């Protein structure tokens, strides 16, 4: 029932900027947190940034000061603004959300299909 749709990926030169967005839709009672993960070839999937209820955030050390995560609760949407991009940021970026489908239900983690970000000159 729940779907996460990402957009905004693409090719950008080093030092450039790119903005990602992810909208959750379907059977949603509440969203406790949303975040972005990434996976480069040969690497494990890693957390990039997350935002929780109360607007608390956390970032991977490698992106601190360059990336900014934000959330629009009314639209069930999370954003990731990526500045000063580096070649090592190249990866497939996945949106994730912890969602409670009903008032009495439990919380599950949902994933988007991923969007490719390539940083290259």
PDB file of C-alpha atoms in Angstrom:
ATOM      1  CA  UNK A   1       0.000   0.000   0.000  1.00  0.00           C
ATOM      2  CA  UNK A   2       2.847   2.385   0.780  1.00  0.00           C
ATOM      3  CA  UNK A   3       5.024   3.724  -1.987  1.00  0.00           C
ATOM      4  CA  UNK A   4       8.040   5.994  -1.885  1.00  0.00           C
ATOM      5  CA  UNK A   5       8.862   7.829  -5.093  1.00  0.00           C
ATOM      6  CA  UNK A   6      12.225   9.542  -5.471  1.00  0.00           C
ATOM      7  CA  UNK A   7      13.184  12.220  -7.942  1.00  0.00           C
ATOM      8  CA  UNK A   8      16.042  14.585  -8.639  1.00  0.00           C
ATOM      9  CA  UNK A   9      18.957  12.305  -9.404  1.00  0.00           C
ATOM     10  CA  UNK A  10      21.269  12.852 -12.318  1.00  0.00           C
ATOM     11  CA  UNK A  11      24.736  13.786 -13.485  1.00  0.00           C
ATOM     12  CA  UNK A  12      26.553  16.732 -11.960  1.00  0.00           C
ATOM     13  CA  UNK A  13      30.118  18.036 -12.024  1.00  0.00           C
ATOM     14  CA  UNK A  14      32.283  18.106  -8.903  1.00  0.00           C
ATOM     15  CA  UNK A  15      31.463  21.127  -6.799  1.00  0.00           C
ATOM     16  CA  UNK A  16      27.941  21.281  -8.143  1.00  0.00           C
ATOM     17  CA  UNK A  17      24.619  20.874  -6.410  1.00  0.00           C
ATOM     18  CA  UNK A  18      21.688  18.547  -6.700  1.00  0.00           C
ATOM     19  CA  UNK A  19      18.392  18.267  -4.875  1.00  0.00           C
ATOM     20  CA  UNK A  20      16.553  15.033  -4.200  1.00  0.00           C
ATOM     21  CA  UNK A  21      12.967  14.609  -3.109  1.00  0.00           C
ATOM     22  CA  UNK A  22      10.909  11.654  -1.966  1.00  0.00           C
ATOM     23  CA  UNK A  23       7.159  11.533  -1.492  1.00  0.00           C
ATOM     24  CA  UNK A  24       5.380   8.818   0.452  1.00  0.00           C
ATOM     25  CA  UNK A  25       1.863   7.835  -0.504  1.00  0.00           C
ATOM     26  CA  UNK A  26      -0.669   5.142   0.278  1.00  0.00           C
ATOM     27  CA  UNK A  27      -1.996   3.883   3.573  1.00  0.00           C
ATOM     28  CA  UNK A  28      -0.242   6.091   6.091  1.00  0.00           C
ATOM     29  CA  UNK A  29      -1.312   6.889   9.605  1.00  0.00           C
ATOM     30  CA  UNK A  30       1.907   8.521  10.668  1.00  0.00           C
ATOM     31  CA  UNK A  31       5.551   8.794   9.674  1.00  0.00           C
ATOM     32  CA  UNK A  32       8.045   8.700  12.498  1.00  0.00           C
ATOM     33  CA  UNK A  33      11.119   9.420  10.439  1.00  0.00           C
ATOM     34  CA  UNK A  34      12.435   9.689   6.922  1.00  0.00           C
ATOM     35  CA  UNK A  35      15.930   9.400   5.600  1.00  0.00           C
ATOM     36  CA  UNK A  36      18.308   8.908   2.743  1.00  0.00           C
ATOM     37  CA  UNK A  37      20.715   6.026   2.244  1.00  0.00           C
ATOM     38  CA  UNK A  38      23.199   5.433  -0.520  1.00  0.00           C
ATOM     39  CA  UNK A  39      25.078   2.529  -1.989  1.00  0.00           C
ATOM     40  CA  UNK A  40      28.064   2.740  -4.288  1.00  0.00           C
ATOM     41  CA  UNK A  41      29.317  -0.232  -6.316  1.00  0.00           C
ATOM     42  CA  UNK A  42      31.198  -2.627  -4.073  1.00  0.00           C
ATOM     43  CA  UNK A  43      30.113  -0.844  -0.901  1.00  0.00           C
ATOM     44  CA  UNK A  44      27.493  -1.486   1.720  1.00  0.00           C
ATOM     45  CA  UNK A  45      24.423   0.664   1.935  1.00  0.00           C
ATOM     46  CA  UNK A  46      25.012   3.506   4.368  1.00  0.00           C
ATOM     47  CA  UNK A  47      22.888   6.113   6.051  1.00  0.00           C
ATOM     48  CA  UNK A  48      23.402   9.570   4.590  1.00  0.00           C
ATOM     49  CA  UNK A  49      20.934  11.623   6.595  1.00  0.00           C
ATOM     50  CA  UNK A  50      17.739  11.216   8.573  1.00  0.00           C
ATOM     51  CA  UNK A  51      15.109  13.490  10.050  1.00  0.00           C
ATOM     52  CA  UNK A  52      12.780  12.509  12.874  1.00  0.00           C
ATOM     53  CA  UNK A  53       9.669  13.783  14.565  1.00  0.00           C
ATOM     54  CA  UNK A  54      10.626  16.927  16.367  1.00  0.00           C
ATOM     55  CA  UNK A  55      12.905  17.809  13.439  1.00  0.00           C
ATOM     56  CA  UNK A  56      16.006  16.249  14.920  1.00  0.00           C
ATOM     57  CA  UNK A  57      18.532  15.208  12.281  1.00  0.00           C
ATOM     58  CA  UNK A  58      21.675  13.194  11.895  1.00  0.00           C
ATOM     59  CA  UNK A  59      24.215  13.040   9.093  1.00  0.00           C
ATOM     60  CA  UNK A  60      27.032  10.833   8.005  1.00  0.00           C
ATOM     61  CA  UNK A  61      30.374  12.440   8.796  1.00  0.00           C
ATOM     62  CA  UNK A  62      31.281  12.450   5.123  1.00  0.00           C
ATOM     63  CA  UNK A  63      28.408  14.777   4.201  1.00  0.00           C
ATOM     64  CA  UNK A  64      28.220  17.102   7.190  1.00  0.00           C
ATOM     65  CA  UNK A  65      28.333  20.721   6.136  1.00  0.00           C
ATOM     66  CA  UNK A  66      27.495  19.864   2.534  1.00  0.00           C
ATOM     67  CA  UNK A  67      24.126  18.097   2.640  1.00  0.00           C
ATOM     68  CA  UNK A  68      20.911  19.271   4.244  1.00  0.00           C
ATOM     69  CA  UNK A  69      17.887  17.108   4.945  1.00  0.00           C
ATOM     70  CA  UNK A  70      14.435  18.562   5.460  1.00  0.00           C
ATOM     71  CA  UNK A  71      10.906  17.296   5.723  1.00  0.00           C
ATOM     72  CA  UNK A  72       7.443  18.533   4.830  1.00  0.00           C
ATOM     73  CA  UNK A  73       5.098  16.622   7.094  1.00  0.00           C
ATOM     74  CA  UNK A  74       1.949  17.870   5.373  1.00  0.00           C
ATOM     75  CA  UNK A  75       3.161  16.453   2.063  1.00  0.00           C
ATOM     76  CA  UNK A  76       4.807  13.308   3.473  1.00  0.00           C
ATOM     77  CA  UNK A  77       7.925  14.390   1.647  1.00  0.00           C
ATOM     78  CA  UNK A  78      11.605  14.432   2.516  1.00  0.00           C
ATOM     79  CA  UNK A  79      14.285  16.400   0.703  1.00  0.00           C
ATOM     80  CA  UNK A  80      18.032  16.177   0.448  1.00  0.00           C
ATOM     81  CA  UNK A  81      19.927  19.213  -0.775  1.00  0.00           C
ATOM     82  CA  UNK A  82      23.426  18.222  -1.823  1.00  0.00           C
ATOM     83  CA  UNK A  83      26.041  20.928  -2.275  1.00  0.00           C
ATOM     84  CA  UNK A  84      29.756  20.840  -3.017  1.00  0.00           C
ATOM     85  CA  UNK A  85      29.395  17.397  -4.489  1.00  0.00           C
ATOM     86  CA  UNK A  86      32.419  15.143  -4.754  1.00  0.00           C
ATOM     87  CA  UNK A  87      33.092  12.136  -6.974  1.00  0.00           C
ATOM     88  CA  UNK A  88      32.897   9.903  -3.907  1.00  0.00           C
ATOM     89  CA  UNK A  89      29.255  10.943  -3.521  1.00  0.00           C
ATOM     90  CA  UNK A  90      28.453   8.907  -6.617  1.00  0.00           C
ATOM     91  CA  UNK A  91      25.945   6.241  -5.641  1.00  0.00           C
ATOM     92  CA  UNK A  92      22.373   5.111  -5.861  1.00  0.00           C
ATOM     93  CA  UNK A  93      20.427   7.075  -3.294  1.00  0.00           C
ATOM     94  CA  UNK A  94      17.492   5.401  -1.582  1.00  0.00           C
ATOM     95  CA  UNK A  95      14.683   7.043   0.289  1.00  0.00           C
ATOM     96  CA  UNK A  96      13.412   5.329   3.414  1.00  0.00           C
ATOM     97  CA  UNK A  97      10.586   5.972   5.847  1.00  0.00           C
ATOM     98  CA  UNK A  98       9.379   4.465   9.105  1.00  0.00           C
ATOM     99  CA  UNK A  99       5.618   4.354   8.677  1.00  0.00           C
ATOM    100  CA  UNK A 100       2.698   3.338  10.827  1.00  0.00           C
ATOM    101  CA  UNK A 101      -0.153   2.316   8.524  1.00  0.00           C
ATOM    102  CA  UNK A 102      -2.927   2.366  11.145  1.00  0.00           C
ATOM    103  CA  UNK A 103      -3.383   3.741  14.611  1.00  0.00           C
ATOM    104  CA  UNK A 104      -3.063   0.290  16.208  1.00  0.00           C
ATOM    105  CA  UNK A 105      -0.525  -1.108  13.766  1.00  0.00           C
ATOM    106  CA  UNK A 106       3.199  -1.463  14.121  1.00  0.00           C
ATOM    107  CA  UNK A 107       5.925   0.539  12.423  1.00  0.00           C
ATOM    108  CA  UNK A 108       7.636  -0.772   9.300  1.00  0.00           C
ATOM    109  CA  UNK A 109      10.495   0.575   7.280  1.00  0.00           C
ATOM    110  CA  UNK A 110       9.730   1.204   3.608  1.00  0.00           C
ATOM    111  CA  UNK A 111      12.130   1.830   0.750  1.00  0.00           C
ATOM    112  CA  UNK A 112      12.059   3.638  -2.543  1.00  0.00           C
ATOM    113  CA  UNK A 113      13.502   2.214  -5.738  1.00  0.00           C
ATOM    114  CA  UNK A 114      16.524   4.486  -5.662  1.00  0.00           C
ATOM    115  CA  UNK A 115      17.799   7.272  -7.847  1.00  0.00           C
ATOM    116  CA  UNK A 116      21.248   7.462  -9.417  1.00  0.00           C
ATOM    117  CA  UNK A 117      23.584  10.312  -8.575  1.00  0.00           C
ATOM    118  CA  UNK A 118      26.785  10.583 -10.602  1.00  0.00           C
ATOM    119  CA  UNK A 119      29.406  13.199  -9.779  1.00  0.00           C
ATOM    120  CA  UNK A 120      31.945  13.378 -12.554  1.00  0.00           C
ATOM    121  CA  UNK A 121      33.732  15.876 -14.746  1.00  0.00           C
TER     122      UNK A 121
END
